[in-house]
Coordinates of C-alpha atoms in Angstrom, one line a residue:
Chain L
M76 CA 69.7 132.4 92.5
S77 CA 69.2 132.9 88.7
A78 CA 69.5 136.6 89.3
K79 CA 72.8 136.0 90.9
A80 CA 74.0 133.8 88.0
K81 CA 72.9 136.5 85.6
N82 CA 74.7 139.1 87.6
R83 CA 77.8 137.0 87.5
A84 CA 77.5 136.4 83.7
T85 CA 77.4 140.2 83.1
S86 CA 80.2 140.9 85.5
I87 CA 82.5 138.5 83.7
G88 CA 81.0 138.7 80.2
L89 CA 80.9 142.5 79.8
P90 CA 84.6 143.2 80.5
L91 CA 85.5 140.2 78.3
A92 CA 83.5 141.5 75.4
V93 CA 85.1 144.9 75.7
G94 CA 88.5 143.2 75.7
V95 CA 87.7 141.2 72.6
V96 CA 86.5 144.3 70.8
L97 CA 89.6 146.2 71.8
V98 CA 91.9 143.4 70.5
L99 CA 89.9 143.2 67.2
L100 CA 90.3 147.0 66.7
W101 CA 94.0 146.8 67.5
Q102 CA 94.4 144.0 65.0
M103 CA 92.6 146.0 62.3
G104 CA 95.1 148.8 62.9
V105 CA 92.5 151.2 64.4
L106 CA 94.6 151.7 67.6
N107 CA 97.8 152.4 65.7
A108 CA 96.0 154.9 63.4
A109 CA 94.3 156.6 66.4
G110 CA 97.6 157.0 68.3
G111 CA 99.7 157.7 65.2
L112 CA 101.9 154.7 66.1
T113 CA 103.8 152.5 63.7
T114 CA 103.7 148.8 64.1
M115 CA 107.3 149.1 65.4
Q116 CA 106.0 151.2 68.3
L117 CA 102.8 149.1 68.8
P118 CA 103.0 145.6 67.1
L119 CA 99.8 144.0 66.0
P120 CA 98.3 141.2 68.1
S121 CA 99.0 138.7 65.3
D122 CA 102.7 139.6 65.3
I123 CA 102.8 139.3 69.1
S124 CA 101.2 135.8 68.9
V125 CA 103.6 134.6 66.3
A126 CA 106.6 135.8 68.5
L127 CA 105.0 134.1 71.5
V128 CA 104.8 130.8 69.7
E129 CA 108.3 131.1 68.1
K130 CA 110.0 131.9 71.5
G131 CA 107.7 129.4 73.4
T132 CA 110.4 127.5 75.3
R133 CA 112.4 130.5 76.2
V134 CA 109.3 132.4 77.3
I135 CA 108.4 129.5 79.6
S136 CA 111.8 129.3 81.2
D137 CA 112.0 133.1 81.7
A138 CA 108.5 133.2 83.1
T139 CA 109.4 130.4 85.5
I140 CA 112.4 132.3 86.8
T141 CA 110.3 135.5 87.4
L142 CA 107.5 133.5 88.9
V143 CA 109.8 131.7 91.4
A144 CA 111.4 135.0 92.4
S145 CA 108.1 136.7 93.0
L146 CA 106.5 133.7 94.8
A147 CA 109.5 133.1 97.0
G148 CA 109.6 136.9 97.8
L149 CA 105.9 137.0 98.4
F150 CA 106.1 134.0 100.8
I151 CA 109.1 135.3 102.8
G152 CA 107.8 138.9 102.8
C153 CA 104.3 137.9 103.9
G154 CA 105.8 135.6 106.5
I155 CA 108.0 138.3 108.1
G156 CA 105.2 140.8 107.9
Y157 CA 102.8 138.5 109.7
L158 CA 105.3 137.7 112.3
C159 CA 105.9 141.4 113.0
A160 CA 102.1 141.9 113.3
V161 CA 102.0 139.0 115.9
L162 CA 105.0 140.5 117.8
A163 CA 103.4 144.0 117.7
T164 CA 100.2 142.4 119.1
M165 CA 102.0 140.5 121.8
A166 CA 104.3 143.3 122.9
P167 CA 102.6 146.6 121.8
R168 CA 105.2 148.8 123.4
W169 CA 108.1 148.1 121.1
G170 CA 106.3 145.9 118.6
R171 CA 104.5 148.8 117.1
G172 CA 107.8 150.4 116.4
S173 CA 108.6 147.5 114.0
L174 CA 105.4 148.3 112.1
T175 CA 106.6 151.9 111.7
V176 CA 110.0 150.8 110.5
L177 CA 108.4 148.5 107.9
S178 CA 106.1 151.3 106.7
A179 CA 109.2 153.5 106.2
L180 CA 111.0 150.7 104.3
N181 CA 107.9 150.5 102.1
A182 CA 108.5 154.1 101.1
V183 CA 111.9 153.3 99.5
P184 CA 111.4 153.2 95.7
I185 CA 111.7 149.8 94.1
V186 CA 114.3 151.1 91.7
A187 CA 116.6 152.1 94.6
L188 CA 115.9 148.8 96.4
A189 CA 116.8 146.8 93.4
C190 CA 120.2 148.5 93.1
I191 CA 120.9 148.1 96.8
M192 CA 120.0 144.4 96.8
N193 CA 122.2 143.8 93.8
R194 CA 125.1 145.0 95.9
W195 CA 124.1 142.9 98.9
F196 CA 123.3 139.6 97.2
S197 CA 125.8 137.7 95.1
S198 CA 123.1 135.7 93.4
A199 CA 120.7 137.6 91.1
M200 CA 117.8 135.4 92.2
G201 CA 118.6 136.2 95.9
S202 CA 118.5 140.0 95.2
K203 CA 115.2 139.7 93.3
I204 CA 113.6 137.7 96.1
A205 CA 114.8 140.2 98.6
V206 CA 113.3 143.1 96.7
V207 CA 109.9 141.4 96.5
A208 CA 110.0 140.4 100.2
I209 CA 110.7 143.9 101.3
V210 CA 107.9 145.3 99.2
C211 CA 105.5 142.7 100.6
M212 CA 106.3 143.0 104.3
A213 CA 104.7 146.3 105.2
T214 CA 101.4 145.6 103.5
M215 CA 101.1 142.3 105.3
A216 CA 102.2 143.6 108.7
I217 CA 99.8 146.5 108.7
N218 CA 96.8 144.5 107.4
A219 CA 97.5 141.5 109.7
Y220 CA 97.9 143.8 112.7
R221 CA 94.5 145.2 112.1
G222 CA 93.0 141.7 111.8
L223 CA 94.7 140.5 114.9
N224 CA 93.5 143.5 116.9
D225 CA 90.1 144.5 115.5
L226 CA 88.1 142.1 117.7
Q227 CA 84.4 142.2 118.3
P228 CA 83.4 143.6 121.7
F229 CA 83.6 141.0 124.5
A230 CA 85.4 138.4 122.3
R231 CA 88.4 138.5 124.7
D232 CA 86.2 138.7 127.8
L233 CA 84.5 135.5 126.6
L234 CA 87.9 133.6 126.6
K235 CA 88.8 135.2 129.9
S236 CA 85.6 134.0 131.5
Y237 CA 86.8 130.5 130.5
A238 CA 90.2 131.1 132.0
A239 CA 91.7 130.4 128.6
P240 CA 95.5 130.8 128.3
R241 CA 97.1 133.4 126.1
N242 CA 98.0 131.1 123.3
T243 CA 94.4 130.0 123.0
E244 CA 93.5 133.7 122.5
F245 CA 95.9 133.7 119.5
L246 CA 94.9 130.3 118.0
K247 CA 91.2 130.4 118.5
L248 CA 90.5 134.2 118.2
R249 CA 93.1 136.5 116.9
I250 CA 94.5 134.4 114.0
P251 CA 91.2 133.3 112.5
N252 CA 90.0 136.9 112.9
S253 CA 93.0 138.1 110.9
L254 CA 92.4 135.8 107.9
P255 CA 90.3 138.2 105.8
N256 CA 93.0 140.8 106.2
V257 CA 95.7 138.3 105.3
F258 CA 93.9 137.5 102.1
T259 CA 93.6 141.2 101.3
A260 CA 97.3 141.7 101.9
V261 CA 98.2 138.6 99.8
K262 CA 96.1 139.9 96.9
I263 CA 97.7 143.3 97.0
N264 CA 101.2 141.8 97.4
L265 CA 100.7 139.3 94.6
V266 CA 100.4 142.1 92.0
N267 CA 102.9 144.4 93.6
G268 CA 105.4 141.5 94.1
M269 CA 105.2 140.5 90.4
M270 CA 105.8 144.1 89.4
S271 CA 108.8 144.4 91.8
A272 CA 110.3 141.2 90.4
L273 CA 110.0 142.5 86.9
I274 CA 111.5 145.9 87.7
S275 CA 114.4 144.4 89.7
E276 CA 115.2 142.2 86.7
Y277 CA 115.7 145.5 84.7
F278 CA 118.7 146.1 87.0
S279 CA 119.8 142.4 87.5
K280 CA 123.2 141.0 86.6
D281 CA 121.4 138.0 85.1
T282 CA 120.3 137.8 81.5
V283 CA 117.2 135.8 82.1
G284 CA 113.6 136.5 83.4
L285 CA 110.6 138.3 82.0
G286 CA 111.7 141.7 83.1
F287 CA 115.2 141.5 81.7
T288 CA 113.9 140.3 78.3
I289 CA 111.2 143.0 78.1
K290 CA 113.9 145.6 78.7
T291 CA 116.3 144.1 76.2
C292 CA 113.7 143.5 73.4
M293 CA 112.3 147.0 73.7
K294 CA 115.7 148.4 72.9
M295 CA 116.1 146.3 69.8
G296 CA 114.2 147.4 66.6
N297 CA 113.4 143.9 65.4
Q298 CA 112.4 142.4 68.7
K299 CA 109.5 144.7 69.6
A300 CA 106.9 141.9 69.0
T301 CA 108.8 139.5 71.3
G302 CA 109.0 142.3 74.0
W303 CA 105.2 142.6 73.8
A304 CA 104.8 138.9 73.9
Y305 CA 106.7 138.9 77.3
I306 CA 104.5 141.8 78.5
V307 CA 101.4 139.7 77.7
V308 CA 102.8 136.7 79.6
A309 CA 103.7 138.8 82.6
A310 CA 100.2 140.3 82.7
L311 CA 98.5 136.8 82.3
L312 CA 100.7 135.4 85.1
S313 CA 99.5 138.1 87.5
I314 CA 95.9 137.6 86.5
V315 CA 96.0 133.8 86.9
L316 CA 97.7 134.0 90.3
Y317 CA 95.1 136.6 91.4
I318 CA 92.2 134.4 90.3
V319 CA 93.7 131.4 92.1
V320 CA 94.1 133.3 95.4
T321 CA 90.5 134.7 95.0
L322 CA 89.2 131.1 94.6
V323 CA 91.1 129.9 97.6
E324 CA 89.8 132.9 99.6
K325 CA 86.2 132.1 98.7
R326 CA 86.6 128.6 100.0
V327 CA 88.4 129.5 103.2
L328 CA 86.3 132.6 104.1
R329 CA 82.9 131.2 103.4
W330 CA 81.8 132.7 106.7
H331 CA 83.0 136.2 105.9
A332 CA 80.8 139.2 105.1
S333 CA 82.4 139.7 101.7
H334 CA 81.2 136.2 100.6
R335 CA 77.6 136.3 101.9
Chain E
M100 CA 61.7 125.7 147.2
A101 CA 62.6 129.2 146.1
E102 CA 61.1 130.5 149.3
L103 CA 63.3 128.4 151.4
A104 CA 66.4 129.3 149.3
K105 CA 65.5 133.0 149.8
Q106 CA 65.3 132.5 153.6
T107 CA 68.8 131.0 153.8
A108 CA 70.0 133.8 151.5
S109 CA 68.7 136.5 153.8
A110 CA 70.1 134.7 156.8
G111 CA 73.5 135.2 155.0
T112 CA 74.6 131.6 155.4
N113 CA 75.2 129.3 152.4
A114 CA 74.7 132.1 150.0
E115 CA 75.9 131.3 146.5
I116 CA 77.1 134.8 146.0
L117 CA 77.8 137.1 148.9
I118 CA 78.6 140.7 148.2
E119 CA 79.7 142.9 151.1
H120 CA 80.4 146.6 150.9
I121 CA 81.5 146.5 147.3
G122 CA 82.7 149.8 145.9
M123 CA 84.2 150.6 142.5
T124 CA 85.8 153.8 141.5
Y125 CA 87.2 154.4 138.0
H126 CA 90.2 156.6 137.6
T127 CA 90.1 158.7 134.5
D128 CA 93.1 159.8 132.5
G129 CA 92.5 163.4 133.8
G130 CA 93.2 162.1 137.3
E131 CA 89.5 162.3 138.3
D132 CA 87.9 159.6 140.4
V133 CA 84.5 158.5 139.1
P134 CA 82.5 156.4 141.6
A135 CA 80.6 153.7 139.7
L136 CA 79.4 151.7 142.7
S137 CA 79.3 152.4 146.4
D138 CA 78.7 150.1 149.3
V139 CA 76.7 147.4 147.6
N140 CA 75.5 144.5 149.8
L141 CA 73.7 141.6 148.4
S142 CA 73.4 137.9 148.9
V143 CA 72.1 135.5 146.2
A144 CA 70.9 132.0 147.0
K145 CA 71.8 128.9 145.1
G146 CA 69.4 128.4 142.2
E147 CA 67.9 131.9 142.5
F148 CA 67.1 134.0 139.5
I149 CA 68.0 137.6 140.4
S150 CA 67.9 140.7 138.3
L151 CA 70.1 143.8 138.6
L152 CA 67.8 146.6 137.3
G153 CA 68.6 150.2 136.6
P154 CA 69.1 153.0 134.1
S155 CA 72.4 153.3 132.3
G156 CA 75.2 154.5 134.6
C157 CA 73.8 152.8 137.6
G158 CA 76.7 150.3 137.7
K159 CA 74.7 147.2 137.1
T160 CA 77.1 145.9 134.4
T161 CA 80.0 146.9 136.6
L162 CA 78.6 144.8 139.4
L163 CA 78.1 141.8 137.1
R164 CA 81.7 142.1 135.8
I165 CA 83.0 142.2 139.4
I166 CA 81.2 139.0 140.1
A167 CA 82.6 137.5 136.9
D168 CA 86.1 138.5 137.9
L169 CA 86.4 140.6 134.7
L170 CA 86.8 143.7 136.9
Q171 CA 88.4 144.2 140.3
P172 CA 86.4 146.2 142.9
T173 CA 88.3 149.0 144.6
S174 CA 86.7 148.1 148.0
G175 CA 84.6 145.5 149.7
K176 CA 84.5 141.7 149.7
I177 CA 82.9 139.2 147.4
Q178 CA 82.5 135.5 147.9
V179 CA 81.1 133.0 145.5
A180 CA 80.4 129.5 147.0
G181 CA 82.9 130.4 149.7
E182 CA 85.7 131.2 147.2
T183 CA 86.9 134.4 145.5
P184 CA 85.5 135.2 142.0
H185 CA 89.0 134.6 140.6
E186 CA 89.1 131.1 142.0
V187 CA 85.6 130.4 140.6
R188 CA 86.6 131.8 137.2
M189 CA 89.7 129.6 137.1
Q190 CA 87.6 126.6 137.8
K191 CA 85.4 127.5 134.9
K192 CA 82.2 127.7 136.9
Y193 CA 80.9 130.9 135.2
G194 CA 78.8 131.0 132.1
I195 CA 78.5 134.5 130.7
V196 CA 76.0 135.7 128.1
F197 CA 76.9 139.2 126.8
Q198 CA 75.0 142.1 125.3
S199 CA 75.9 140.8 121.9
P200 CA 76.0 137.1 121.1
V201 CA 79.8 137.3 120.6
L202 CA 79.8 134.3 118.2
Y203 CA 83.0 133.7 116.3
D204 CA 82.1 134.2 112.7
W205 CA 84.4 131.5 111.4
R206 CA 82.9 128.8 113.5
T207 CA 79.6 127.1 112.8
V208 CA 76.9 127.1 115.5
R209 CA 78.1 123.6 116.6
R210 CA 81.7 124.7 116.9
N211 CA 80.8 127.9 118.7
I212 CA 79.1 126.0 121.4
R213 CA 82.1 123.6 121.5
L214 CA 84.6 126.4 122.0
P215 CA 84.7 126.4 125.9
L216 CA 84.7 122.6 125.8
E217 CA 87.8 122.7 123.6
I218 CA 89.4 125.1 126.1
M219 CA 88.5 122.6 128.9
K220 CA 90.2 119.9 126.8
L221 CA 87.2 117.5 127.3
P222 CA 87.4 114.2 125.3
K223 CA 86.0 114.6 121.8
Q224 CA 83.0 112.3 122.4
E225 CA 82.0 114.2 125.5
Q226 CA 82.3 117.5 123.6
E227 CA 80.0 116.1 120.8
A228 CA 77.5 114.8 123.3
R229 CA 77.3 118.1 125.2
V230 CA 77.0 120.1 122.0
N231 CA 74.1 118.0 120.8
H232 CA 72.4 118.3 124.2
M233 CA 72.8 122.1 124.2
L234 CA 71.5 122.4 120.6
E235 CA 68.4 120.5 121.7
L236 CA 68.0 122.5 124.8
V237 CA 67.9 125.8 122.9
G238 CA 66.0 124.3 120.0
L239 CA 68.6 124.7 117.3
T240 CA 69.3 121.1 116.4
E241 CA 68.7 121.7 112.7
F242 CA 71.0 124.7 112.6
G243 CA 74.2 123.1 114.0
D244 CA 76.1 123.4 110.8
H245 CA 75.1 127.0 110.0
Y246 CA 77.4 129.9 110.3
P247 CA 76.4 132.8 112.6
F248 CA 75.6 135.2 109.7
E249 CA 72.9 132.7 108.5
L250 CA 71.0 133.1 111.8
S251 CA 68.6 135.7 113.1
G252 CA 69.5 137.8 116.1
G253 CA 67.3 135.8 118.4
M254 CA 68.9 132.5 117.2
Q255 CA 72.4 133.9 117.6
Q256 CA 71.7 134.8 121.2
R257 CA 70.3 131.3 121.8
V258 CA 73.6 130.0 120.6
G259 CA 75.3 132.4 123.1
I260 CA 73.1 130.9 125.9
A261 CA 73.9 127.3 124.7
R262 CA 77.6 128.1 124.8
A263 CA 77.4 129.6 128.3
L264 CA 75.6 126.5 129.5
A265 CA 77.8 124.0 127.7
I266 CA 80.4 124.0 130.4
N267 CA 77.7 123.2 133.0
P268 CA 78.5 126.3 135.0
E269 CA 77.4 126.9 138.6
I270 CA 76.4 130.4 137.8
L271 CA 74.9 132.0 134.7
L272 CA 75.7 135.7 134.4
M273 CA 73.7 137.5 131.7
D274 CA 74.4 141.1 130.7
E275 CA 71.4 142.6 129.0
P276 CA 71.3 139.6 126.7
F277 CA 68.0 140.4 125.0
S278 CA 68.2 144.2 124.8
A279 CA 69.0 144.2 121.0
L280 CA 66.1 141.9 120.1
D281 CA 62.6 142.9 119.0
E282 CA 59.7 142.5 121.4
F283 CA 58.3 139.3 120.0
T284 CA 61.6 137.5 119.9
K285 CA 62.4 138.8 123.4
E286 CA 59.2 137.4 124.9
K287 CA 59.7 134.0 123.3
L288 CA 63.3 133.9 124.7
H289 CA 62.1 134.9 128.2
E290 CA 59.9 131.8 128.3
D291 CA 62.7 129.7 126.8
L292 CA 65.2 131.0 129.4
L293 CA 62.8 130.2 132.3
R294 CA 62.3 126.7 130.9
I295 CA 66.1 126.2 130.7
W296 CA 66.5 127.6 134.2
R297 CA 63.9 125.2 135.5
K298 CA 65.7 122.3 133.9
T299 CA 69.2 123.2 134.9
N300 CA 68.7 124.8 138.3
K301 CA 71.4 127.3 137.7
T302 CA 71.9 130.5 139.8
I303 CA 71.2 133.3 137.4
V304 CA 72.2 137.0 137.7
F305 CA 70.5 138.9 135.0
V306 CA 71.3 142.5 134.2
T307 CA 68.6 144.6 132.5
H308 CA 67.2 148.1 132.1
N309 CA 63.7 146.7 131.3
I310 CA 61.4 146.7 134.3
A311 CA 58.8 144.3 132.8
E312 CA 61.6 141.9 131.8
S313 CA 63.0 141.8 135.3
V314 CA 59.6 141.2 136.9
F315 CA 58.7 138.4 134.5
L316 CA 61.9 136.5 135.0
S317 CA 63.2 137.0 138.5
D318 CA 62.7 135.8 142.1
R319 CA 64.0 139.1 143.2
V320 CA 64.7 142.4 141.5
C321 CA 67.6 144.5 142.8
V322 CA 67.0 148.1 141.9
L323 CA 70.2 150.2 141.4
S324 CA 70.3 154.0 141.2
P325 CA 73.0 156.1 139.5
H326 CA 75.4 158.8 140.7
P327 CA 77.0 156.9 142.4
G328 CA 75.7 153.4 141.6
R329 CA 74.1 151.9 144.6
L330 CA 71.5 149.3 145.6
S331 CA 68.4 151.3 146.4
A332 CA 65.8 148.6 146.8
I333 CA 65.2 144.8 146.6
V334 CA 61.8 143.8 145.4
D335 CA 60.4 140.2 145.9
I336 CA 58.6 139.0 142.9
T337 CA 55.8 136.8 144.2
L338 CA 54.3 135.8 140.9
P339 CA 53.6 132.1 140.6
R340 CA 55.8 129.8 138.6
P341 CA 56.1 128.3 136.1
R342 CA 55.4 131.7 134.4
T343 CA 54.0 131.9 130.9
A344 CA 52.8 134.7 128.7
E345 CA 49.5 135.0 130.7
V346 CA 51.5 136.2 133.7
R347 CA 52.1 139.5 131.9
S348 CA 48.3 140.3 132.0
L349 CA 47.9 139.6 135.7
P350 CA 47.1 142.6 137.9
E351 CA 49.9 141.7 140.2
F352 CA 52.4 141.9 137.4
S353 CA 51.3 145.5 136.6
Q354 CA 51.4 146.3 140.3
L355 CA 55.0 145.1 140.7
V356 CA 56.1 147.0 137.6
A357 CA 54.4 150.1 138.9
K358 CA 56.0 149.6 142.3
I359 CA 59.5 149.3 140.9
R360 CA 58.9 152.2 138.6
A361 CA 57.9 154.3 141.6
S362 CA 61.2 153.4 143.3
F363 CA 63.0 155.3 140.6
E364 CA 61.0 158.5 141.2
G365 CA 63.0 161.3 142.5
V366 CA 66.3 159.5 141.6

């Protein structure tokens, strides 16, 4: 037990220590010197912090917009993806085709998707949500399909021997069996979805959101520190969401091999 | 008691399971016909413990799956308590224990045993009472709230047995349930199974490839031979009951094992 705690301390402490050292070196100008970068090209952490505090309320409202877009897109995309996996399981003959279509859709670059969705949706928020949703669908569909169908031997025979109806097979066997895969897909999609939301904001008609502001500030000479402040916020947001999902997963999947 | 049951069984009347001229042929993708079972005749009495013994490929599991209505035979007739296997399955009168415990990882021991009771939509209190009774029967009362991964292989298979018995089936079908366990655990479970059988009076059909196992457990051992799978001998096991570990060292035990082994010679 104590060995486990120790293990955990090093697995969290070590990366944290490296991070702190890196920020300190950056603040002392070592990174800039090493890369031959001016503070215009790479602002110091202190300048970034000041910009973050100064633009506090604006940062929060921009972050909220991006967060809402990526979470809504994540929710819709994962929902559609899971539904496709269920359909493919129920009717393999044409259901599998839908998985192929989703995978093909996944190959379309986000940049192209963002431009297309801007044309399709009158609201900027709508187009962002659509981009994120499309990006999330395939990952969820393919992972969930595996979870719904990779059953242990005899698991279905067992239900059949009790003359269980088809919906019981889904509710009591296939769906719980797919949960580990669902969490894997959500974790991948969380990070990808956030990135897609940021990128689609580059091309958005709206003048709000983390992505839009990062793009705008990076173009302006005197706003570089603000741009970096937004990058930090975007990164933190992804990390926090990821940690939240991991904690939920640990609680829900206590029985799974990965948490033993 | 067992003697009487056997007589009625051999007379062919009131047999719990009556198998007549059962044949099973698998069709491969290449259009080839592979005979798995040919012309099997067998009658099992109510409350009898019968083993289907044979090397792999002899069709013993196929025969069990036909009784369980998980497979349809290509020829012959089978009756279980005067009904078709399908009718019996629909009435939830089969309890099956598979080669692996087939526990659902996300359910605790208690909830795994409860699974068939949920499917039967029994009242909650009744479910709870039956689960407690089953946990006691297989000696796992303290482990009810554990997850499968926290149990040893032997304990997991005990849960499998408890789940099969929870619905109070007429017939218990066991498909090499102990083949993955070590020798010590296996022998312990053999005695446990006989104790449970004595208490519950179920008809048990037990598939195995282990001669000593079939001799220790059964009233009769049905010897199956491969290519194609067929019933080649039925051996009465006259060892006294209740059987405990000492039975294994009786000369009769070794004689029966030798006799059955001899029936495989030249196969």
